[in-house]
Amino acid sequence: MDLEFKICPHCSERNNTAINICWNCQIDLSLPSDPAEIVQSKIIYAGFGPRFIAFWLDLLIHLPWMFLLMRIHNAGRMNFLYTFIPSQLLYFFYYIYCVKRWGGSPGKLITRIKIIKVDGGPVGWKEAILRESVGYVLFLITTIVYVVILLGTADEFYHSMSYLELNRWVQENAWYKVNKQLSEIWIWSEFVVLLFNEKRRALHDFIAGTVVIKKKYENLAQSFLVDSEPSLDQEERVGRNRTLHNVN
């Protein structure tokens, strides 16, 4: 007796009728066959939940570095100056290089969500840098203010307090308070914008021209966005779709 198969409407591969996920492109076979209908259903976009989890995973991954910094800084106030460049390089690698190279920070990769351009293409240096531009500037200002304040203290005063006590003391500085308030405004604005637009794009997504999708819908999202580009004729669309399928 001939076996029955489900044909994936996206990649045209045959699947066992008992399976609801395409073995090739990981698309849910119970979804509508029209890519436009799937995209309009908003199911491909990564919402607040997975992005919130990715945020905390990134924080957990950073914990060993944060504890190492605490031990180094406890040894002397000049160590804040020595760790400044390594901290900036780590930030660049984690939030810019990883986004450009793999489409997301390690936290996003673990939660199976990915950053792509709004036209369906992979994120480049421009998008990765623009996406993190505001966050990095705020991080940089916070770090500089923190270091300058502590470098201006006397050694006796510095060693008279614990790391946490020093941290609380620095936060009383007027410049630090202003930057902290700006950072909080930016973070809350990110959340509000993300929750109240259909594609769940945060402010930095609008700045960079990106969108965050669920990894398993990557091929579908790319193909649909390519098919919706008015500047491509039918032959160009077919060729680009074929390339996307081969790469992914």
PDB file of C-alpha atoms in Angstrom:
ATOM      1  CA  MET A   1       0.000   0.000   0.000  1.00  0.00           C
ATOM      2  CA  ASP A   2       1.323   3.434  -0.929  1.00  0.00           C
ATOM      3  CA  LEU A   3       2.253   5.680   1.938  1.00  0.00           C
ATOM      4  CA  GLU A   4       0.431   8.974   2.303  1.00  0.00           C
ATOM      5  CA  PHE A   5       2.375  12.167   2.742  1.00  0.00           C
ATOM      6  CA  LYS A   6       1.749  15.788   3.597  1.00  0.00           C
ATOM      7  CA  ILE A   7       3.399  18.198   1.193  1.00  0.00           C
ATOM      8  CA  CYS A   8       4.884  21.214   2.937  1.00  0.00           C
ATOM      9  CA  PRO A   9       3.460  24.344   1.241  1.00  0.00           C
ATOM     10  CA  HIS A  10       6.662  26.220   2.003  1.00  0.00           C
ATOM     11  CA  CYS A  11       9.541  23.940   0.947  1.00  0.00           C
ATOM     12  CA  SER A  12       7.528  21.259  -0.967  1.00  0.00           C
ATOM     13  CA  GLU A  13       9.109  18.403   1.006  1.00  0.00           C
ATOM     14  CA  ARG A  14       7.057  15.295   1.789  1.00  0.00           C
ATOM     15  CA  ASN A  15       6.172  14.612   5.428  1.00  0.00           C
ATOM     16  CA  ASN A  16       4.552  11.724   7.232  1.00  0.00           C
ATOM     17  CA  THR A  17       0.852  12.406   7.819  1.00  0.00           C
ATOM     18  CA  ALA A  18       1.317  11.758  11.556  1.00  0.00           C
ATOM     19  CA  ILE A  19       3.782  14.649  11.819  1.00  0.00           C
ATOM     20  CA  ASN A  20       2.625  18.255  12.115  1.00  0.00           C
ATOM     21  CA  ILE A  21       6.073  19.884  11.789  1.00  0.00           C
ATOM     22  CA  CYS A  22       7.947  19.786   8.472  1.00  0.00           C
ATOM     23  CA  TRP A  23      11.197  17.845   8.922  1.00  0.00           C
ATOM     24  CA  ASN A  24      13.016  20.157   6.496  1.00  0.00           C
ATOM     25  CA  CYS A  25      11.978  23.737   7.313  1.00  0.00           C
ATOM     26  CA  GLN A  26      10.331  23.196  10.739  1.00  0.00           C
ATOM     27  CA  ILE A  27       7.116  24.918   9.646  1.00  0.00           C
ATOM     28  CA  ASP A  28       3.881  23.986  11.403  1.00  0.00           C
ATOM     29  CA  LEU A  29       1.929  22.035   8.754  1.00  0.00           C
ATOM     30  CA  SER A  30      -1.375  22.867  10.450  1.00  0.00           C
ATOM     31  CA  LEU A  31      -0.951  26.548   9.549  1.00  0.00           C
ATOM     32  CA  PRO A  32      -2.565  28.059   6.439  1.00  0.00           C
ATOM     33  CA  SER A  33      -0.749  27.275   3.201  1.00  0.00           C
ATOM     34  CA  ASP A  34      -0.650  30.925   2.167  1.00  0.00           C
ATOM     35  CA  PRO A  35       2.481  32.588   3.651  1.00  0.00           C
ATOM     36  CA  ALA A  36       0.663  35.921   3.752  1.00  0.00           C
ATOM     37  CA  GLU A  37      -2.010  34.448   6.025  1.00  0.00           C
ATOM     38  CA  ILE A  38       0.632  33.006   8.356  1.00  0.00           C
ATOM     39  CA  VAL A  39       2.482  36.306   8.621  1.00  0.00           C
ATOM     40  CA  GLN A  40      -0.756  38.190   9.188  1.00  0.00           C
ATOM     41  CA  SER A  41      -1.562  35.817  12.044  1.00  0.00           C
ATOM     42  CA  LYS A  42       1.514  37.266  13.852  1.00  0.00           C
ATOM     43  CA  ILE A  43       2.644  33.776  14.861  1.00  0.00           C
ATOM     44  CA  ILE A  44       6.103  34.177  13.319  1.00  0.00           C
ATOM     45  CA  TYR A  45       7.069  37.181  15.465  1.00  0.00           C
ATOM     46  CA  ALA A  46       8.813  36.825  18.806  1.00  0.00           C
ATOM     47  CA  GLY A  47       6.724  38.630  21.392  1.00  0.00           C
ATOM     48  CA  PHE A  48       7.422  39.878  24.898  1.00  0.00           C
ATOM     49  CA  GLY A  49       7.659  36.408  26.504  1.00  0.00           C
ATOM     50  CA  PRO A  50      10.602  34.861  24.623  1.00  0.00           C
ATOM     51  CA  ARG A  51      12.446  38.178  24.447  1.00  0.00           C
ATOM     52  CA  PHE A  52      12.040  38.673  28.205  1.00  0.00           C
ATOM     53  CA  ILE A  53      13.400  35.167  28.818  1.00  0.00           C
ATOM     54  CA  ALA A  54      16.309  35.879  26.445  1.00  0.00           C
ATOM     55  CA  PHE A  55      17.077  39.047  28.414  1.00  0.00           C
ATOM     56  CA  TRP A  56      17.391  37.148  31.696  1.00  0.00           C
ATOM     57  CA  LEU A  57      19.414  34.373  30.072  1.00  0.00           C
ATOM     58  CA  ASP A  58      21.875  36.997  28.813  1.00  0.00           C
ATOM     59  CA  LEU A  59      22.067  38.394  32.333  1.00  0.00           C
ATOM     60  CA  LEU A  60      22.803  34.944  33.766  1.00  0.00           C
ATOM     61  CA  ILE A  61      25.539  34.415  31.176  1.00  0.00           C
ATOM     62  CA  HIS A  62      27.076  37.733  32.258  1.00  0.00           C
ATOM     63  CA  LEU A  63      27.110  36.842  35.962  1.00  0.00           C
ATOM     64  CA  PRO A  64      30.588  35.192  36.005  1.00  0.00           C
ATOM     65  CA  TRP A  65      32.090  38.317  34.390  1.00  0.00           C
ATOM     66  CA  MET A  66      30.221  40.567  36.812  1.00  0.00           C
ATOM     67  CA  PHE A  67      31.508  38.617  39.835  1.00  0.00           C
ATOM     68  CA  LEU A  68      35.032  38.698  38.410  1.00  0.00           C
ATOM     69  CA  LEU A  69      34.785  42.477  38.014  1.00  0.00           C
ATOM     70  CA  MET A  70      33.643  42.814  41.626  1.00  0.00           C
ATOM     71  CA  ARG A  71      36.709  40.935  42.867  1.00  0.00           C
ATOM     72  CA  ILE A  72      39.057  42.932  40.623  1.00  0.00           C
ATOM     73  CA  HIS A  73      37.521  46.273  41.614  1.00  0.00           C
ATOM     74  CA  ASN A  74      37.647  45.409  45.314  1.00  0.00           C
ATOM     75  CA  ALA A  75      41.438  45.209  45.030  1.00  0.00           C
ATOM     76  CA  GLY A  76      41.778  48.900  44.123  1.00  0.00           C
ATOM     77  CA  ARG A  77      39.993  51.829  42.513  1.00  0.00           C
ATOM     78  CA  MET A  78      42.471  52.044  39.610  1.00  0.00           C
ATOM     79  CA  ASN A  79      41.270  48.627  38.478  1.00  0.00           C
ATOM     80  CA  PHE A  80      38.073  50.293  37.219  1.00  0.00           C
ATOM     81  CA  LEU A  81      40.262  52.010  34.650  1.00  0.00           C
ATOM     82  CA  TYR A  82      42.052  48.796  33.678  1.00  0.00           C
ATOM     83  CA  THR A  83      38.799  46.873  33.120  1.00  0.00           C
ATOM     84  CA  PHE A  84      37.161  49.654  31.090  1.00  0.00           C
ATOM     85  CA  ILE A  85      38.387  48.526  27.643  1.00  0.00           C
ATOM     86  CA  PRO A  86      37.770  44.774  28.243  1.00  0.00           C
ATOM     87  CA  SER A  87      34.207  45.597  29.322  1.00  0.00           C
ATOM     88  CA  GLN A  88      33.580  47.598  26.139  1.00  0.00           C
ATOM     89  CA  LEU A  89      35.017  44.805  23.980  1.00  0.00           C
ATOM     90  CA  LEU A  90      32.811  42.228  25.703  1.00  0.00           C
ATOM     91  CA  TYR A  91      29.756  44.441  25.130  1.00  0.00           C
ATOM     92  CA  PHE A  92      30.658  44.825  21.446  1.00  0.00           C
ATOM     93  CA  PHE A  93      31.175  41.085  20.985  1.00  0.00           C
ATOM     94  CA  TYR A  94      28.028  40.064  22.832  1.00  0.00           C
ATOM     95  CA  TYR A  95      25.488  42.568  21.565  1.00  0.00           C
ATOM     96  CA  ILE A  96      26.876  43.616  18.181  1.00  0.00           C
ATOM     97  CA  TYR A  97      29.145  40.915  16.741  1.00  0.00           C
ATOM     98  CA  CYS A  98      26.876  38.030  17.831  1.00  0.00           C
ATOM     99  CA  VAL A  99      23.869  39.814  16.323  1.00  0.00           C
ATOM    100  CA  LYS A 100      25.701  40.375  13.047  1.00  0.00           C
ATOM    101  CA  ARG A 101      27.190  36.864  12.956  1.00  0.00           C
ATOM    102  CA  TRP A 102      24.328  34.708  14.232  1.00  0.00           C
ATOM    103  CA  GLY A 103      21.308  36.996  14.330  1.00  0.00           C
ATOM    104  CA  GLY A 104      21.082  37.428  18.079  1.00  0.00           C
ATOM    105  CA  SER A 105      22.748  37.411  21.469  1.00  0.00           C
ATOM    106  CA  PRO A 106      23.357  34.007  23.115  1.00  0.00           C
ATOM    107  CA  GLY A 107      20.144  34.451  25.102  1.00  0.00           C
ATOM    108  CA  LYS A 108      18.151  34.874  21.894  1.00  0.00           C
ATOM    109  CA  LEU A 109      19.877  31.921  20.264  1.00  0.00           C
ATOM    110  CA  ILE A 110      19.013  29.708  23.251  1.00  0.00           C
ATOM    111  CA  THR A 111      15.347  30.747  23.127  1.00  0.00           C
ATOM    112  CA  ARG A 112      15.294  30.089  19.362  1.00  0.00           C
ATOM    113  CA  ILE A 113      14.486  33.609  18.233  1.00  0.00           C
ATOM    114  CA  LYS A 114      16.383  35.553  15.586  1.00  0.00           C
ATOM    115  CA  ILE A 115      16.852  39.125  14.397  1.00  0.00           C
ATOM    116  CA  ILE A 116      16.425  39.779  10.674  1.00  0.00           C
ATOM    117  CA  LYS A 117      16.020  42.892   8.559  1.00  0.00           C
ATOM    118  CA  VAL A 118      12.492  44.028   7.726  1.00  0.00           C
ATOM    119  CA  ASP A 119      13.138  43.116   4.083  1.00  0.00           C
ATOM    120  CA  GLY A 120      13.911  39.515   5.084  1.00  0.00           C
ATOM    121  CA  GLY A 121      17.678  39.705   4.717  1.00  0.00           C
ATOM    122  CA  PRO A 122      20.292  38.857   7.345  1.00  0.00           C
ATOM    123  CA  VAL A 123      21.427  41.535   9.775  1.00  0.00           C
ATOM    124  CA  GLY A 124      24.642  43.321   8.773  1.00  0.00           C
ATOM    125  CA  TRP A 125      27.073  45.557  10.629  1.00  0.00           C
ATOM    126  CA  LYS A 126      24.908  48.622  10.016  1.00  0.00           C
ATOM    127  CA  GLU A 127      21.790  47.082  11.552  1.00  0.00           C
ATOM    128  CA  ALA A 128      23.688  45.482  14.449  1.00  0.00           C
ATOM    129  CA  ILE A 129      25.372  48.775  15.372  1.00  0.00           C
ATOM    130  CA  LEU A 130      22.264  50.929  14.937  1.00  0.00           C
ATOM    131  CA  ARG A 131      20.184  48.476  16.933  1.00  0.00           C
ATOM    132  CA  GLU A 132      22.468  48.787  19.939  1.00  0.00           C
ATOM    133  CA  SER A 133      23.460  52.435  19.459  1.00  0.00           C
ATOM    134  CA  VAL A 134      21.258  54.053  22.120  1.00  0.00           C
ATOM    135  CA  GLY A 135      21.764  51.259  24.644  1.00  0.00           C
ATOM    136  CA  TYR A 136      25.523  51.332  24.151  1.00  0.00           C
ATOM    137  CA  VAL A 137      25.769  55.126  24.510  1.00  0.00           C
ATOM    138  CA  LEU A 138      23.845  54.949  27.793  1.00  0.00           C
ATOM    139  CA  PHE A 139      26.023  52.053  28.970  1.00  0.00           C
ATOM    140  CA  LEU A 140      29.175  53.944  27.992  1.00  0.00           C
ATOM    141  CA  ILE A 141      28.113  57.130  29.792  1.00  0.00           C
ATOM    142  CA  THR A 142      27.189  55.155  32.919  1.00  0.00           C
ATOM    143  CA  THR A 143      30.562  53.405  32.912  1.00  0.00           C
ATOM    144  CA  ILE A 144      32.523  56.630  32.370  1.00  0.00           C
ATOM    145  CA  VAL A 145      30.639  58.499  35.123  1.00  0.00           C
ATOM    146  CA  TYR A 146      31.143  55.557  37.494  1.00  0.00           C
ATOM    147  CA  VAL A 147      34.875  55.335  36.799  1.00  0.00           C
ATOM    148  CA  VAL A 148      35.484  59.102  36.996  1.00  0.00           C
ATOM    149  CA  ILE A 149      33.696  59.352  40.356  1.00  0.00           C
ATOM    150  CA  LEU A 150      35.664  56.502  41.910  1.00  0.00           C
ATOM    151  CA  LEU A 151      39.002  57.639  40.501  1.00  0.00           C
ATOM    152  CA  GLY A 152      38.407  60.979  42.210  1.00  0.00           C
ATOM    153  CA  THR A 153      38.147  59.429  45.669  1.00  0.00           C
ATOM    154  CA  ALA A 154      40.988  58.893  48.119  1.00  0.00           C
ATOM    155  CA  ASP A 155      42.322  55.378  48.682  1.00  0.00           C
ATOM    156  CA  GLU A 156      41.396  55.519  52.381  1.00  0.00           C
ATOM    157  CA  PHE A 157      37.780  56.374  51.567  1.00  0.00           C
ATOM    158  CA  TYR A 158      37.613  53.735  48.828  1.00  0.00           C
ATOM    159  CA  HIS A 159      38.882  50.910  51.032  1.00  0.00           C
ATOM    160  CA  SER A 160      36.708  51.960  53.964  1.00  0.00           C
ATOM    161  CA  MET A 161      33.563  50.736  52.205  1.00  0.00           C
ATOM    162  CA  SER A 162      32.435  47.463  50.654  1.00  0.00           C
ATOM    163  CA  TYR A 163      31.694  47.156  46.942  1.00  0.00           C
ATOM    164  CA  LEU A 164      27.952  47.465  47.550  1.00  0.00           C
ATOM    165  CA  GLU A 165      28.404  50.496  49.770  1.00  0.00           C
ATOM    166  CA  LEU A 166      30.530  52.173  47.091  1.00  0.00           C
ATOM    167  CA  ASN A 167      27.910  51.380  44.511  1.00  0.00           C
ATOM    168  CA  ARG A 168      25.180  53.013  46.598  1.00  0.00           C
ATOM    169  CA  TRP A 169      27.407  56.031  47.189  1.00  0.00           C
ATOM    170  CA  VAL A 170      28.101  56.486  43.456  1.00  0.00           C
ATOM    171  CA  GLN A 171      24.375  56.312  42.701  1.00  0.00           C
ATOM    172  CA  GLU A 172      23.865  59.422  44.818  1.00  0.00           C
ATOM    173  CA  ASN A 173      25.929  61.443  42.324  1.00  0.00           C
ATOM    174  CA  ALA A 174      23.802  63.894  40.332  1.00  0.00           C
ATOM    175  CA  TRP A 175      25.296  62.955  36.946  1.00  0.00           C
ATOM    176  CA  TYR A 176      24.799  59.271  37.651  1.00  0.00           C
ATOM    177  CA  LYS A 177      21.179  59.883  38.656  1.00  0.00           C
ATOM    178  CA  VAL A 178      20.452  61.759  35.405  1.00  0.00           C
ATOM    179  CA  ASN A 179      21.918  59.007  33.261  1.00  0.00           C
ATOM    180  CA  LYS A 180      20.109  56.351  35.288  1.00  0.00           C
ATOM    181  CA  GLN A 181      16.799  58.130  34.718  1.00  0.00           C
ATOM    182  CA  LEU A 182      17.506  58.384  30.980  1.00  0.00           C
ATOM    183  CA  SER A 183      18.315  54.666  30.894  1.00  0.00           C
ATOM    184  CA  GLU A 184      15.089  53.795  32.690  1.00  0.00           C
ATOM    185  CA  ILE A 185      13.043  55.963  30.318  1.00  0.00           C
ATOM    186  CA  TRP A 186      14.675  54.233  27.351  1.00  0.00           C
ATOM    187  CA  ILE A 187      14.070  50.725  28.741  1.00  0.00           C
ATOM    188  CA  TRP A 188      10.410  51.380  29.584  1.00  0.00           C
ATOM    189  CA  SER A 189       9.856  53.021  26.182  1.00  0.00           C
ATOM    190  CA  GLU A 190      11.262  49.858  24.578  1.00  0.00           C
ATOM    191  CA  PHE A 191       8.740  47.696  26.427  1.00  0.00           C
ATOM    192  CA  VAL A 192       5.779  49.946  25.640  1.00  0.00           C
ATOM    193  CA  VAL A 193       6.569  50.169  21.917  1.00  0.00           C
ATOM    194  CA  LEU A 194       7.165  46.403  21.719  1.00  0.00           C
ATOM    195  CA  LEU A 195       3.809  45.589  23.301  1.00  0.00           C
ATOM    196  CA  PHE A 196       1.760  47.949  21.150  1.00  0.00           C
ATOM    197  CA  ASN A 197       2.749  47.204  17.554  1.00  0.00           C
ATOM    198  CA  GLU A 198       1.731  44.232  15.452  1.00  0.00           C
ATOM    199  CA  LYS A 199       5.218  42.913  14.654  1.00  0.00           C
ATOM    200  CA  ARG A 200       6.425  43.280  18.244  1.00  0.00           C
ATOM    201  CA  ARG A 201       9.238  45.622  17.243  1.00  0.00           C
ATOM    202  CA  ALA A 202      10.981  47.583  19.986  1.00  0.00           C
ATOM    203  CA  LEU A 203      12.371  51.080  19.517  1.00  0.00           C
ATOM    204  CA  HIS A 204      15.814  49.780  18.594  1.00  0.00           C
ATOM    205  CA  ASP A 205      14.184  47.602  15.913  1.00  0.00           C
ATOM    206  CA  PHE A 206      12.667  50.698  14.317  1.00  0.00           C
ATOM    207  CA  ILE A 207      16.007  52.500  14.500  1.00  0.00           C
ATOM    208  CA  ALA A 208      17.857  49.623  12.814  1.00  0.00           C
ATOM    209  CA  GLY A 209      15.124  48.418  10.453  1.00  0.00           C
ATOM    210  CA  THR A 210      14.942  44.970  12.066  1.00  0.00           C
ATOM    211  CA  VAL A 211      12.342  42.564  13.402  1.00  0.00           C
ATOM    212  CA  VAL A 212      12.648  39.590  15.771  1.00  0.00           C
ATOM    213  CA  ILE A 213      11.097  36.306  14.645  1.00  0.00           C
ATOM    214  CA  LYS A 214      10.846  32.760  15.939  1.00  0.00           C
ATOM    215  CA  LYS A 215      13.740  30.790  14.491  1.00  0.00           C
ATOM    216  CA  LYS A 216      11.564  27.987  13.119  1.00  0.00           C
ATOM    217  CA  TYR A 217       9.742  30.481  10.889  1.00  0.00           C
ATOM    218  CA  GLU A 218      12.929  31.999   9.463  1.00  0.00           C
ATOM    219  CA  ASN A 219      12.549  30.587   5.957  1.00  0.00           C
ATOM    220  CA  LEU A 220       8.890  31.496   5.830  1.00  0.00           C
ATOM    221  CA  ALA A 221       9.481  35.042   7.027  1.00  0.00           C
ATOM    222  CA  GLN A 222      12.295  35.608   4.542  1.00  0.00           C
ATOM    223  CA  SER A 223      10.325  34.200   1.621  1.00  0.00           C
ATOM    224  CA  PHE A 224       7.205  36.183   2.420  1.00  0.00           C
ATOM    225  CA  LEU A 225       9.096  39.428   2.826  1.00  0.00           C
ATOM    226  CA  VAL A 226      10.956  38.795  -0.427  1.00  0.00           C
ATOM    227  CA  ASP A 227       7.697  38.042  -2.216  1.00  0.00           C
ATOM    228  CA  SER A 228       6.256  41.321  -0.930  1.00  0.00           C
ATOM    229  CA  GLU A 229       9.099  43.454  -2.327  1.00  0.00           C
ATOM    230  CA  PRO A 230       7.654  45.488  -5.203  1.00  0.00           C
ATOM    231  CA  SER A 231      11.066  46.187  -6.702  1.00  0.00           C
ATOM    232  CA  LEU A 232      11.693  42.548  -7.647  1.00  0.00           C
ATOM    233  CA  ASP A 233      10.179  40.978 -10.740  1.00  0.00           C
ATOM    234  CA  GLN A 234       8.909  37.382 -10.613  1.00  0.00           C
ATOM    235  CA  GLU A 235      12.132  35.835 -11.942  1.00  0.00           C
ATOM    236  CA  GLU A 236      14.252  37.667  -9.376  1.00  0.00           C
ATOM    237  CA  ARG A 237      11.927  36.597  -6.566  1.00  0.00           C
ATOM    238  CA  VAL A 238      12.102  32.938  -7.572  1.00  0.00           C
ATOM    239  CA  GLY A 239      15.885  33.083  -7.778  1.00  0.00           C
ATOM    240  CA  ARG A 240      16.259  34.784  -4.413  1.00  0.00           C
ATOM    241  CA  ASN A 241      13.805  32.411  -2.743  1.00  0.00           C
ATOM    242  CA  ARG A 242      15.748  29.454  -4.117  1.00  0.00           C
ATOM    243  CA  THR A 243      18.967  30.921  -2.733  1.00  0.00           C
ATOM    244  CA  LEU A 244      17.382  31.434   0.687  1.00  0.00           C
ATOM    245  CA  HIS A 245      16.177  27.827   0.799  1.00  0.00           C
ATOM    246  CA  ASN A 246      19.609  26.499  -0.184  1.00  0.00           C
ATOM    247  CA  VAL A 247      21.399  28.625   2.432  1.00  0.00           C
ATOM    248  CA  ASN A 248      18.996  27.775   5.251  1.00  0.00           C
TER     249      ASN A 248
END
